[in-house]
Amino acid sequence: MYSKLKNEIRECIDEALTKLRVKLDEEITLEEPPNPEMGDISSNIAFSLAGKLKKSPVEIAEDIKNNIKLPLYFEKVETKGPYINFFINYKLFSTKMVNYIDKRYGELPEKEETILLEHTSANPNGPLHVGHLRNAILGDSLKRVLQHAGYKVESQYYVNDMGRQIAIIVWGMNKYGFEFDEDKKIDHAVGEVYFQCNQKLEKKPEYNEEIDDILHRYEEGNDQKLIDSFELVVENCLDGIKQTLKDLNIKMNLYKWESTFLRNGSVDDVLEKLQPFTIKRDILYLPLEKYDVDKELVLRRSNGTSLYATRDLAYHQYKTKNSDISLDILGADHKLAAKQLSLALELSGNRAPEVVFYEFINLPEGSMSTRKGVFISVDEFIEQATQHAKDELISRDLDLSHKEMDDVARIIGVGSVRFFINQISPEKPITFKWEEALNFERGCASIQYAHARACKLLSKSEFDEYVDVKCDYELEDEEKILIKELSRFTEIIRQSASERRVHHLTEYTSSLSKAFNKFYKSQQVIGSEHEEFRLKLVDASRITLKNSLKLLGIKAPEFM
């Protein structure tokens, strides 16, 4: 709605310029004045026209103001020096906003484009660790935002079942009889076997030839017993990974196995398309020097087997055929590989993917009780977050049962991790700090608490969400700020979706939460002469907070 207001202002300025017979060669930019007394939306268009019209910006601003026909939701327009300032008619606008907002608020019109979004795609040789966390959370949150923005989105996990890591596990289970510990979560048990196998390989590196042979035979696809062994390892590990993703509120639409593209001929197909550009010596490779890439892309080994990059090309060819937009979430260390992949795809007549690169998460020393040198699993991280949240809840001496305490602590813990990671632009590294992530005054918990506050207030009233209300009084400043924040939600969704950046949404959600809390603390709702309207405003805030958190993959508790 806020973007609609700005568009109406642009139109009325444009109409004023037409009356003045002035042609504008650039887009009209708008901003919010630093002081509410100077209006709600401002334009400095007079500066841009000063040179062209050979007049002072102050005089130009006054001429434009005198020719403006105000849109419906504005009560007046003034000039302050060279600035043209517009004042919202809050009685009309607030009435419109609180009656307009419902549970689908923020949804944009359905688009024709389909997006195939690949994220996480960790090797199935152990549990997800903190290094995978940002990929998974960014990918899932972006999926939610894009769907709310009207896109048809399918999220996929690309399963690397042909990697050397899986061959090592199969080798160790066959050679040494290693088994998965039934007392451990299955992906952790798989990771333990992988660790045991690598210990054996460190002592006798010559066994790597046996791993090479296993990989070769698996790629040939003639040994069904071997294929079954690979599938057993991968499926077991994926079962554990899926549970971890579920704990993070993440659900994939499809798990696409790498071997599929070798078995169905897609690898051969993409290699045939690249044949005019490749060079075959001992290996088959694609030279990329002419594209300012120093490193060639190897496509086949000397023994004829394919590489991960080759199969990834076939997978992305599949993406081209099955979507309008391919979107990959990748760590910053994949930039060279992504550039090689994009060039190869374009040479083979396919579409290069869009890529969101992210920097990595750093953990302060001693932040987790894990043995030095051992990776920190996402499962451990979630448990640690939940315990931190529970400790904070206990310290506040809240009237919660043991089950309520556990449930709310889990919601707050996972929400805090997701929010902390989402609030930083992906190109910036993150140092994760528990005291910031779980801050009940400024972090995600404070936003969840604002939602719970709204729910509690509404439960104490006889509020009817289906009855429209009318604002018939001059709003207080805290109400105006809250109304304006509520009106920005759709614009934020559009920006986050178009830029593929969810941190805009976290910034907005924090801002909305602060605006609601200021209103809540300063204005009486139940029992006031404006109770009916203010209850509707509280409900509009509740809905928008809940929708915002949901798009970030965070649950909004009704009590805390």
Coordinates of C-alpha atoms in Angstrom, one line a residue:
M1 CA 0.0 0.0 0.0
Y2 CA 2.9 2.4 0.8
S3 CA 4.3 1.8 -2.7
K4 CA 0.9 2.7 -4.1
L5 CA 1.0 6.0 -2.2
K6 CA 4.4 6.8 -3.7
N7 CA 3.2 5.9 -7.2
E8 CA 0.2 8.2 -6.8
I9 CA 2.6 11.0 -5.8
R10 CA 4.8 10.4 -8.8
E11 CA 1.8 10.6 -11.0
C12 CA 0.5 13.8 -9.5
I13 CA 3.9 15.4 -9.8
D14 CA 4.1 14.2 -13.4
E15 CA 0.7 15.7 -14.1
A16 CA 1.8 19.0 -12.6
L17 CA 4.9 19.1 -14.8
T18 CA 2.7 18.4 -17.8
K19 CA 0.6 21.5 -16.9
L20 CA 3.8 23.5 -16.6
R21 CA 5.0 22.1 -19.9
V22 CA 8.1 20.7 -18.3
K23 CA 9.5 17.4 -19.6
L24 CA 11.3 15.2 -17.0
D25 CA 14.2 13.0 -18.2
E26 CA 14.5 10.9 -15.1
E27 CA 12.4 9.0 -12.6
I28 CA 10.9 11.0 -9.7
T29 CA 12.7 9.9 -6.5
L30 CA 10.9 10.1 -3.1
E31 CA 12.1 9.9 0.4
E32 CA 10.7 10.1 4.0
P33 CA 11.4 13.4 5.7
P34 CA 13.5 13.2 8.9
N35 CA 10.8 15.0 10.9
P36 CA 7.1 14.1 10.8
E37 CA 6.3 17.8 10.9
M38 CA 7.8 18.0 7.4
G39 CA 5.3 15.5 6.0
D40 CA 5.2 11.8 5.3
I41 CA 6.7 11.6 1.8
S42 CA 9.0 14.2 0.2
S43 CA 10.4 14.9 -3.3
N44 CA 13.5 16.9 -4.2
I45 CA 12.6 17.0 -7.9
A46 CA 13.1 20.8 -8.0
F47 CA 16.9 20.3 -7.7
S48 CA 16.9 18.2 -10.8
L49 CA 15.0 20.8 -12.8
A50 CA 17.0 23.9 -11.7
G51 CA 19.6 23.7 -14.4
K52 CA 17.2 22.9 -17.1
L53 CA 14.7 25.6 -16.2
K54 CA 17.3 28.2 -15.2
K55 CA 15.3 29.0 -12.0
S56 CA 15.9 28.5 -8.3
P57 CA 14.8 25.1 -6.8
V58 CA 12.6 27.0 -4.3
E59 CA 10.7 28.7 -7.0
I60 CA 10.3 25.5 -9.0
A61 CA 9.1 23.6 -6.0
E62 CA 6.4 26.3 -5.4
D63 CA 5.3 26.2 -9.1
I64 CA 4.9 22.4 -8.9
K65 CA 3.0 22.5 -5.6
N66 CA 0.5 25.0 -7.0
N67 CA -0.3 22.7 -9.9
I68 CA -0.7 19.4 -7.9
K69 CA -4.0 17.7 -7.6
L70 CA -3.7 15.7 -4.4
P71 CA -4.5 11.9 -4.5
L72 CA -7.2 10.5 -2.2
Y73 CA -5.1 9.5 0.8
F74 CA -3.3 12.9 1.2
E75 CA -4.7 15.9 3.0
K76 CA -2.2 18.6 2.0
V77 CA 1.1 19.3 0.2
E78 CA 3.6 22.0 1.3
T79 CA 7.0 23.2 0.3
K80 CA 9.9 23.6 2.6
G81 CA 12.6 25.4 0.6
P82 CA 13.2 23.2 -2.5
Y83 CA 11.4 20.2 -1.1
I84 CA 7.8 19.2 -1.9
N85 CA 6.3 17.5 1.2
F86 CA 3.1 15.4 1.2
F87 CA 1.0 14.8 4.3
I88 CA -1.1 11.6 4.6
N89 CA -4.7 11.9 5.5
Y90 CA -4.4 9.3 8.4
K91 CA -8.1 9.1 9.1
L92 CA -8.8 7.8 5.6
F93 CA -5.6 5.9 5.2
S94 CA -5.8 4.2 8.5
T95 CA -9.3 3.1 7.9
K96 CA -8.3 1.6 4.6
M97 CA -5.2 -0.2 6.0
V98 CA -6.7 -1.9 9.1
N99 CA -9.7 -3.2 7.1
Y100 CA -7.5 -4.3 4.2
I101 CA -5.0 -6.4 6.1
D102 CA -5.9 -10.1 6.4
K103 CA -4.0 -13.4 6.6
R104 CA -3.0 -13.2 3.0
Y105 CA -1.6 -9.7 3.4
G106 CA 1.6 -9.1 1.4
E107 CA 0.8 -11.7 -1.4
L108 CA 1.6 -10.3 -4.8
P109 CA -0.3 -11.3 -8.0
E110 CA 0.6 -14.7 -9.4
K111 CA 3.4 -14.7 -12.0
E112 CA 4.0 -16.9 -14.9
E113 CA 7.6 -17.7 -14.1
T114 CA 8.6 -20.9 -12.4
I115 CA 11.7 -21.0 -10.3
L116 CA 13.8 -24.0 -9.5
L117 CA 15.7 -23.2 -6.4
E118 CA 18.5 -25.5 -5.3
H119 CA 19.9 -25.1 -1.8
T120 CA 21.7 -27.0 1.0
S121 CA 22.7 -30.1 -1.2
A122 CA 25.3 -31.2 1.4
N123 CA 27.1 -34.5 0.8
P124 CA 25.2 -37.4 2.4
N125 CA 28.2 -38.7 4.4
G126 CA 27.2 -37.3 7.8
P127 CA 25.0 -34.8 9.5
L128 CA 24.5 -31.2 8.4
H129 CA 27.1 -28.9 10.2
V130 CA 27.2 -25.2 10.9
G131 CA 28.9 -24.7 7.5
H132 CA 25.7 -25.8 5.8
L133 CA 23.4 -23.7 8.0
R134 CA 23.4 -20.4 6.2
N135 CA 22.8 -22.1 2.8
A136 CA 19.8 -24.0 4.2
I137 CA 18.2 -21.0 6.0
L138 CA 18.8 -18.5 3.1
G139 CA 17.5 -20.9 0.5
D140 CA 14.3 -21.8 2.5
S141 CA 13.6 -18.2 3.4
L142 CA 14.1 -17.0 -0.2
K143 CA 11.7 -19.7 -1.4
R144 CA 9.0 -18.5 1.0
V145 CA 9.5 -14.9 0.0
L146 CA 9.4 -15.7 -3.7
Q147 CA 6.3 -17.7 -3.3
H148 CA 4.6 -14.8 -1.5
A149 CA 5.7 -12.6 -4.4
G150 CA 3.7 -14.7 -6.8
Y151 CA 6.3 -17.1 -8.2
K152 CA 5.9 -20.8 -8.6
V153 CA 8.9 -22.2 -6.7
E154 CA 10.2 -25.7 -6.3
S155 CA 13.1 -26.3 -3.9
Q156 CA 15.5 -29.1 -4.7
Y157 CA 18.3 -30.8 -2.8
Y158 CA 20.9 -32.2 -5.2
V159 CA 22.0 -35.5 -3.8
N160 CA 25.7 -36.3 -4.4
D161 CA 25.4 -40.1 -4.4
M162 CA 28.4 -40.5 -6.7
G163 CA 30.9 -38.7 -4.6
R164 CA 34.1 -40.3 -3.3
Q165 CA 32.8 -39.9 0.3
I166 CA 30.1 -42.4 -0.3
A167 CA 32.5 -44.8 -2.0
I168 CA 34.7 -44.6 1.1
I169 CA 31.8 -45.5 3.4
V170 CA 30.8 -48.4 1.2
W171 CA 34.4 -49.6 1.0
G172 CA 34.8 -49.5 4.8
M173 CA 31.6 -51.3 5.5
N174 CA 32.5 -54.1 3.1
K175 CA 36.2 -54.3 4.0
Y176 CA 36.0 -53.9 7.8
G177 CA 32.4 -54.6 8.5
F178 CA 31.7 -51.1 9.9
E179 CA 28.1 -50.7 10.9
F180 CA 25.8 -47.8 11.8
D181 CA 25.4 -47.4 15.5
E182 CA 21.7 -47.9 16.2
D183 CA 21.9 -45.7 19.3
K184 CA 22.8 -42.6 17.3
K185 CA 20.8 -40.5 15.0
I186 CA 21.3 -42.1 11.6
D187 CA 23.1 -39.3 9.8
H188 CA 25.5 -39.1 12.8
A189 CA 26.0 -42.8 12.6
V190 CA 26.9 -42.5 8.9
G191 CA 29.3 -39.7 9.7
E192 CA 31.0 -41.9 12.4
V193 CA 31.6 -44.7 9.9
Y194 CA 33.0 -42.2 7.4
F195 CA 35.4 -41.0 10.1
Q196 CA 36.5 -44.6 10.9
C197 CA 37.1 -45.3 7.2
N198 CA 39.3 -42.2 6.8
Q199 CA 41.4 -43.3 9.8
K200 CA 42.1 -46.5 7.9
L201 CA 42.9 -44.7 4.7
E202 CA 45.3 -42.4 6.5
K203 CA 47.3 -45.4 7.7
K204 CA 47.3 -47.1 4.3
P205 CA 46.8 -44.6 1.5
E206 CA 47.3 -47.4 -1.1
Y207 CA 43.7 -48.4 -0.3
N208 CA 42.6 -45.4 -2.3
E209 CA 43.0 -47.5 -5.5
E210 CA 40.2 -49.7 -4.1
I211 CA 38.1 -46.6 -3.7
D212 CA 38.8 -45.6 -7.3
D213 CA 37.7 -49.1 -8.5
I214 CA 34.4 -48.9 -6.5
L215 CA 33.6 -45.5 -8.0
H216 CA 34.4 -46.8 -11.5
R217 CA 32.1 -49.8 -11.0
Y218 CA 29.3 -47.7 -9.5
E219 CA 29.4 -45.4 -12.5
E220 CA 29.3 -48.3 -14.9
G221 CA 26.0 -49.3 -13.3
N222 CA 26.3 -53.1 -13.8
D223 CA 26.8 -54.2 -10.2
Q224 CA 23.4 -54.1 -8.6
K225 CA 24.8 -55.2 -5.2
L226 CA 27.1 -52.2 -5.2
I227 CA 24.3 -49.9 -6.3
D228 CA 22.2 -51.1 -3.4
S229 CA 25.1 -50.5 -1.0
F230 CA 25.4 -46.9 -2.2
E231 CA 21.7 -46.3 -2.0
L232 CA 21.6 -47.8 1.6
V233 CA 24.2 -45.3 2.8
V234 CA 22.7 -42.3 1.0
E235 CA 19.1 -43.0 2.0
N236 CA 20.0 -43.6 5.6
C237 CA 22.0 -40.3 5.8
L238 CA 19.2 -38.4 4.0
D239 CA 16.7 -39.6 6.6
G240 CA 18.7 -38.0 9.3
I241 CA 19.3 -34.8 7.3
K242 CA 15.6 -34.5 6.5
Q243 CA 14.8 -34.6 10.2
T244 CA 17.4 -31.8 10.9
L245 CA 15.8 -29.7 8.1
K246 CA 12.4 -30.3 9.6
D247 CA 13.7 -29.1 13.0
L248 CA 14.7 -25.9 11.1
N249 CA 11.2 -25.6 9.6
I250 CA 12.6 -26.5 6.1
K251 CA 10.9 -28.9 3.7
M252 CA 12.3 -29.7 0.3
N253 CA 10.0 -30.3 -2.7
L254 CA 12.3 -32.8 -4.3
Y255 CA 15.6 -34.7 -3.7
K256 CA 17.3 -35.2 -7.1
W257 CA 20.0 -37.8 -7.2
E258 CA 23.1 -37.1 -9.1
S259 CA 23.3 -40.6 -10.6
T260 CA 20.0 -40.0 -12.4
F261 CA 21.7 -37.8 -14.9
L262 CA 24.4 -40.4 -15.7
R263 CA 22.0 -43.3 -16.0
N264 CA 19.4 -41.5 -18.2
G265 CA 22.0 -40.3 -20.8
S266 CA 21.9 -36.6 -19.8
V267 CA 25.7 -36.5 -19.1
D268 CA 26.4 -37.9 -22.6
D269 CA 23.9 -35.5 -24.1
V270 CA 25.5 -32.4 -22.6
L271 CA 29.0 -33.6 -23.5
E272 CA 27.9 -34.1 -27.1
K273 CA 26.7 -30.5 -27.2
L274 CA 30.0 -29.3 -25.8
Q275 CA 32.1 -31.4 -28.2
P276 CA 32.9 -28.6 -30.6
F277 CA 34.5 -26.6 -27.8
T278 CA 36.3 -29.4 -25.9
I279 CA 39.9 -30.7 -26.2
K280 CA 40.8 -34.4 -25.6
R281 CA 44.2 -35.4 -24.5
D282 CA 44.7 -37.7 -21.6
I283 CA 41.5 -36.1 -20.2
L284 CA 38.5 -34.4 -21.8
Y285 CA 38.4 -30.7 -20.8
L286 CA 36.8 -27.4 -21.8
P287 CA 39.4 -24.6 -22.3
L288 CA 38.1 -21.3 -20.9
E289 CA 41.1 -18.9 -21.4
K290 CA 39.2 -16.8 -24.0
Y291 CA 36.6 -16.1 -21.4
D292 CA 39.2 -14.8 -18.9
V293 CA 39.0 -18.0 -16.8
D294 CA 42.5 -19.4 -16.2
K295 CA 41.4 -22.8 -15.1
E296 CA 40.0 -25.3 -17.6
L297 CA 36.9 -27.3 -16.8
V298 CA 37.7 -31.1 -16.7
L299 CA 34.8 -33.1 -18.0
R300 CA 36.1 -36.7 -18.1
R301 CA 39.0 -38.5 -16.4
S302 CA 41.6 -40.5 -18.3
N303 CA 39.7 -43.7 -17.3
G304 CA 36.5 -42.4 -19.0
T305 CA 34.6 -41.6 -15.8
S306 CA 32.7 -38.4 -15.3
L307 CA 33.3 -35.7 -12.7
Y308 CA 31.0 -33.9 -10.3
A309 CA 31.1 -30.9 -12.6
T310 CA 30.0 -33.0 -15.6
R311 CA 27.0 -34.3 -13.8
D312 CA 26.2 -30.9 -12.4
L313 CA 26.1 -29.6 -16.0
A314 CA 23.5 -32.3 -16.8
Y315 CA 21.5 -31.4 -13.7
H316 CA 21.5 -27.7 -14.8
Q317 CA 20.4 -28.7 -18.3
Y318 CA 17.5 -30.4 -16.6
K319 CA 16.8 -27.2 -14.7
T320 CA 16.7 -25.2 -17.9
K321 CA 14.1 -27.5 -19.3
N322 CA 11.9 -27.5 -16.2
S323 CA 11.9 -23.9 -15.1
D324 CA 12.0 -20.3 -16.3
I325 CA 14.6 -19.3 -13.7
S326 CA 17.3 -21.5 -12.1
L327 CA 18.5 -20.2 -8.7
D328 CA 21.4 -21.6 -6.8
I329 CA 22.5 -20.8 -3.2
L330 CA 26.3 -21.3 -3.0
G331 CA 29.2 -20.5 -0.7
A332 CA 31.6 -17.7 -1.8
D333 CA 34.3 -20.4 -2.3
H334 CA 32.3 -21.7 -5.3
K335 CA 32.6 -18.6 -7.4
L336 CA 35.1 -20.0 -9.8
A337 CA 33.2 -23.3 -10.2
A338 CA 30.0 -21.4 -10.8
K339 CA 31.6 -19.2 -13.5
Q340 CA 33.0 -22.3 -15.2
L341 CA 29.5 -24.0 -15.0
S342 CA 27.7 -20.9 -16.4
L343 CA 30.1 -20.6 -19.4
A344 CA 29.8 -24.4 -20.2
L345 CA 26.0 -24.2 -19.9
E346 CA 25.8 -21.2 -22.3
L347 CA 28.1 -23.0 -24.8
S348 CA 25.9 -26.0 -24.7
G349 CA 22.8 -23.9 -25.4
N350 CA 21.4 -24.0 -21.9
R351 CA 20.7 -21.2 -19.4
A352 CA 23.2 -20.1 -16.8
P353 CA 21.7 -20.1 -13.3
E354 CA 21.2 -17.1 -11.0
V355 CA 23.5 -17.5 -8.0
V356 CA 23.2 -16.1 -4.5
F357 CA 26.7 -16.4 -2.9
Y358 CA 27.1 -16.2 0.8
E359 CA 30.0 -15.8 3.2
F360 CA 30.4 -18.2 6.1
I361 CA 29.4 -18.3 9.7
N362 CA 32.1 -17.9 12.3
L363 CA 31.6 -19.1 15.9
P364 CA 33.3 -17.3 18.8
E365 CA 35.8 -19.5 20.7
G366 CA 34.2 -21.6 23.3
S367 CA 30.6 -20.9 22.1
M368 CA 29.9 -24.6 21.9
S369 CA 30.8 -27.5 24.1
T370 CA 32.3 -29.6 21.3
R371 CA 35.7 -31.3 21.2
K372 CA 38.3 -29.1 19.5
G373 CA 38.8 -30.0 15.9
V374 CA 35.4 -31.7 15.5
F375 CA 32.7 -30.0 13.4
I376 CA 29.6 -28.6 15.1
S377 CA 26.5 -30.3 13.8
V378 CA 23.3 -28.4 13.2
D379 CA 21.5 -30.7 15.6
E380 CA 23.9 -29.6 18.4
F381 CA 23.5 -26.0 17.3
I382 CA 19.7 -26.3 17.6
E383 CA 19.9 -27.9 21.0
Q384 CA 22.3 -25.2 22.2
A385 CA 19.9 -22.5 20.9
T386 CA 17.0 -24.1 22.6
Q387 CA 18.8 -24.4 25.9
H388 CA 19.9 -20.8 25.8
A389 CA 16.2 -19.8 25.2
K390 CA 15.0 -22.0 28.0
D391 CA 17.5 -20.5 30.4
E392 CA 16.3 -17.0 29.5
L393 CA 12.6 -18.1 30.0
I394 CA 13.4 -19.6 33.4
S395 CA 15.2 -16.4 34.5
R396 CA 12.0 -14.5 33.7
D397 CA 9.9 -16.6 36.0
L398 CA 7.0 -17.0 33.6
D399 CA 3.9 -18.9 34.4
L400 CA 4.5 -21.8 31.9
S401 CA 4.1 -25.5 32.3
H402 CA 7.1 -27.8 31.6
K403 CA 5.7 -28.7 28.2
E404 CA 4.9 -25.0 27.4
M405 CA 8.4 -24.1 28.4
D406 CA 10.0 -26.7 26.2
D407 CA 7.8 -25.9 23.2
V408 CA 8.3 -22.1 23.5
A409 CA 12.1 -22.5 24.1
R410 CA 12.3 -24.6 20.9
I411 CA 10.3 -22.0 18.9
I412 CA 12.5 -19.2 20.2
G413 CA 15.7 -21.0 19.8
V414 CA 15.2 -22.0 16.2
G415 CA 13.6 -18.7 15.3
S416 CA 16.6 -16.8 16.8
V417 CA 19.1 -18.8 14.7
R418 CA 17.1 -18.3 11.5
F419 CA 16.5 -14.6 12.2
F420 CA 20.2 -13.9 13.1
I421 CA 21.4 -15.5 9.9
N422 CA 18.8 -13.9 7.7
Q423 CA 19.3 -10.4 9.1
I424 CA 22.8 -10.0 7.5
S425 CA 23.2 -9.6 3.7
P426 CA 24.7 -12.8 2.3
E427 CA 27.8 -11.2 1.0
K428 CA 28.8 -10.3 4.5
P429 CA 30.4 -12.9 6.9
I430 CA 28.6 -13.7 10.2
T431 CA 30.0 -14.1 13.6
F432 CA 27.3 -15.9 15.5
K433 CA 26.7 -14.5 19.1
W434 CA 24.2 -16.1 21.4
E435 CA 23.7 -12.9 23.5
E436 CA 22.6 -11.1 20.3
A437 CA 20.6 -13.8 18.7
L438 CA 18.6 -14.5 21.8
N439 CA 18.3 -10.9 23.0
F440 CA 14.7 -10.6 24.3
E441 CA 14.9 -6.8 23.8
R442 CA 16.2 -6.5 20.3
G443 CA 16.5 -10.0 18.7
C444 CA 13.9 -12.3 17.2
A445 CA 12.5 -13.2 20.6
S446 CA 11.5 -9.6 21.0
I447 CA 9.5 -9.8 17.7
Q448 CA 7.9 -13.1 18.8
Y449 CA 7.1 -11.4 22.1
A450 CA 5.4 -8.5 20.3
H451 CA 3.2 -11.0 18.4
A452 CA 2.4 -12.8 21.7
R453 CA 1.5 -9.5 23.3
A454 CA -0.9 -8.7 20.5
C455 CA -2.5 -12.1 20.8
K456 CA -2.9 -11.7 24.6
L457 CA -4.5 -8.3 24.3
L458 CA -7.0 -9.5 21.6
S459 CA -7.9 -12.5 23.8
K460 CA -8.9 -10.2 26.6
S461 CA -11.4 -8.3 24.4
E462 CA -14.5 -9.0 22.5
F463 CA -12.8 -8.2 19.2
D464 CA -14.5 -9.4 16.0
E465 CA -12.0 -9.6 13.1
Y466 CA -14.8 -9.6 10.5
V467 CA -16.3 -6.2 11.4
D468 CA -14.9 -3.2 9.6
V469 CA -14.1 -0.1 11.6
K470 CA -13.6 3.6 10.9
C471 CA -10.9 5.9 12.2
D472 CA -12.7 9.1 13.2
Y473 CA -10.1 10.8 15.4
E474 CA -6.7 12.4 15.0
L475 CA -4.1 9.6 15.5
E476 CA -1.3 9.9 17.9
D477 CA 2.3 9.9 16.5
E478 CA 2.8 6.3 17.6
E479 CA -0.3 5.2 15.7
K480 CA 0.8 7.0 12.6
I481 CA 4.2 5.4 12.7
L482 CA 2.7 2.0 13.1
I483 CA 0.2 2.5 10.3
K484 CA 3.0 3.6 8.0
E485 CA 5.1 0.6 8.9
L486 CA 2.2 -1.8 8.2
S487 CA 1.6 -0.2 4.8
R488 CA 5.3 -1.0 3.8
F489 CA 5.0 -4.8 4.0
T490 CA 4.0 -5.5 0.3
E491 CA 6.8 -3.1 -0.9
I492 CA 9.3 -5.0 1.2
I493 CA 8.2 -8.4 -0.2
R494 CA 8.6 -7.0 -3.7
Q495 CA 12.1 -5.7 -3.0
S496 CA 13.3 -8.9 -1.2
A497 CA 12.0 -11.1 -4.1
S498 CA 13.4 -8.9 -6.9
E499 CA 16.8 -8.5 -5.3
R500 CA 16.9 -12.1 -3.9
R501 CA 17.8 -10.7 -0.5
V502 CA 15.8 -11.6 2.6
H503 CA 17.7 -9.3 5.0
H504 CA 15.3 -6.5 3.8
L505 CA 12.5 -8.5 5.4
T506 CA 14.3 -9.0 8.7
E507 CA 15.0 -5.3 8.9
Y508 CA 11.4 -4.5 8.2
T509 CA 10.1 -7.0 10.8
S510 CA 12.4 -5.5 13.5
S511 CA 11.1 -2.0 12.6
L512 CA 7.5 -3.1 12.7
S513 CA 8.0 -4.8 16.0
K514 CA 9.5 -1.7 17.5
A515 CA 6.6 0.5 16.2
F516 CA 4.1 -1.9 17.6
N517 CA 5.8 -2.0 21.0
K518 CA 5.9 1.8 21.2
F519 CA 2.2 2.0 20.4
Y520 CA 1.4 -0.8 22.9
K521 CA 3.3 1.0 25.7
S522 CA 2.0 4.5 25.0
Q523 CA -1.6 4.0 24.0
Q524 CA -4.5 2.5 25.9
V525 CA -6.5 0.0 23.8
I526 CA -9.1 -1.8 25.9
G527 CA -11.4 0.7 27.7
S528 CA -10.3 3.7 25.6
E529 CA -12.8 5.7 23.6
H530 CA -11.0 4.5 20.4
E531 CA -11.1 0.8 21.5
E532 CA -12.8 -0.6 18.4
F533 CA -10.3 1.0 16.0
R534 CA -7.2 0.3 18.1
L535 CA -8.2 -3.4 18.5
K536 CA -8.3 -3.6 14.7
L537 CA -4.9 -1.9 14.6
V538 CA -3.5 -4.5 17.0
D539 CA -4.9 -7.3 14.9
A540 CA -3.4 -5.9 11.7
S541 CA -0.1 -5.7 13.5
R542 CA -0.5 -9.3 14.7
I543 CA -1.2 -10.6 11.2
T544 CA 1.7 -8.7 9.6
L545 CA 4.2 -9.8 12.3
K546 CA 3.0 -13.4 11.9
N547 CA 3.3 -13.2 8.1
S548 CA 6.7 -11.6 8.3
L549 CA 8.1 -14.3 10.6
K550 CA 6.5 -17.1 8.6
L551 CA 8.3 -15.9 5.5
L552 CA 11.5 -16.1 7.4
G553 CA 10.6 -19.6 8.5
I554 CA 10.0 -18.6 12.1
K555 CA 7.0 -19.6 14.2
A556 CA 5.0 -16.9 16.0
P557 CA 3.9 -18.1 19.5
E558 CA 0.7 -16.9 20.9
F559 CA 2.1 -16.8 24.4
M560 CA 5.5 -16.3 25.9

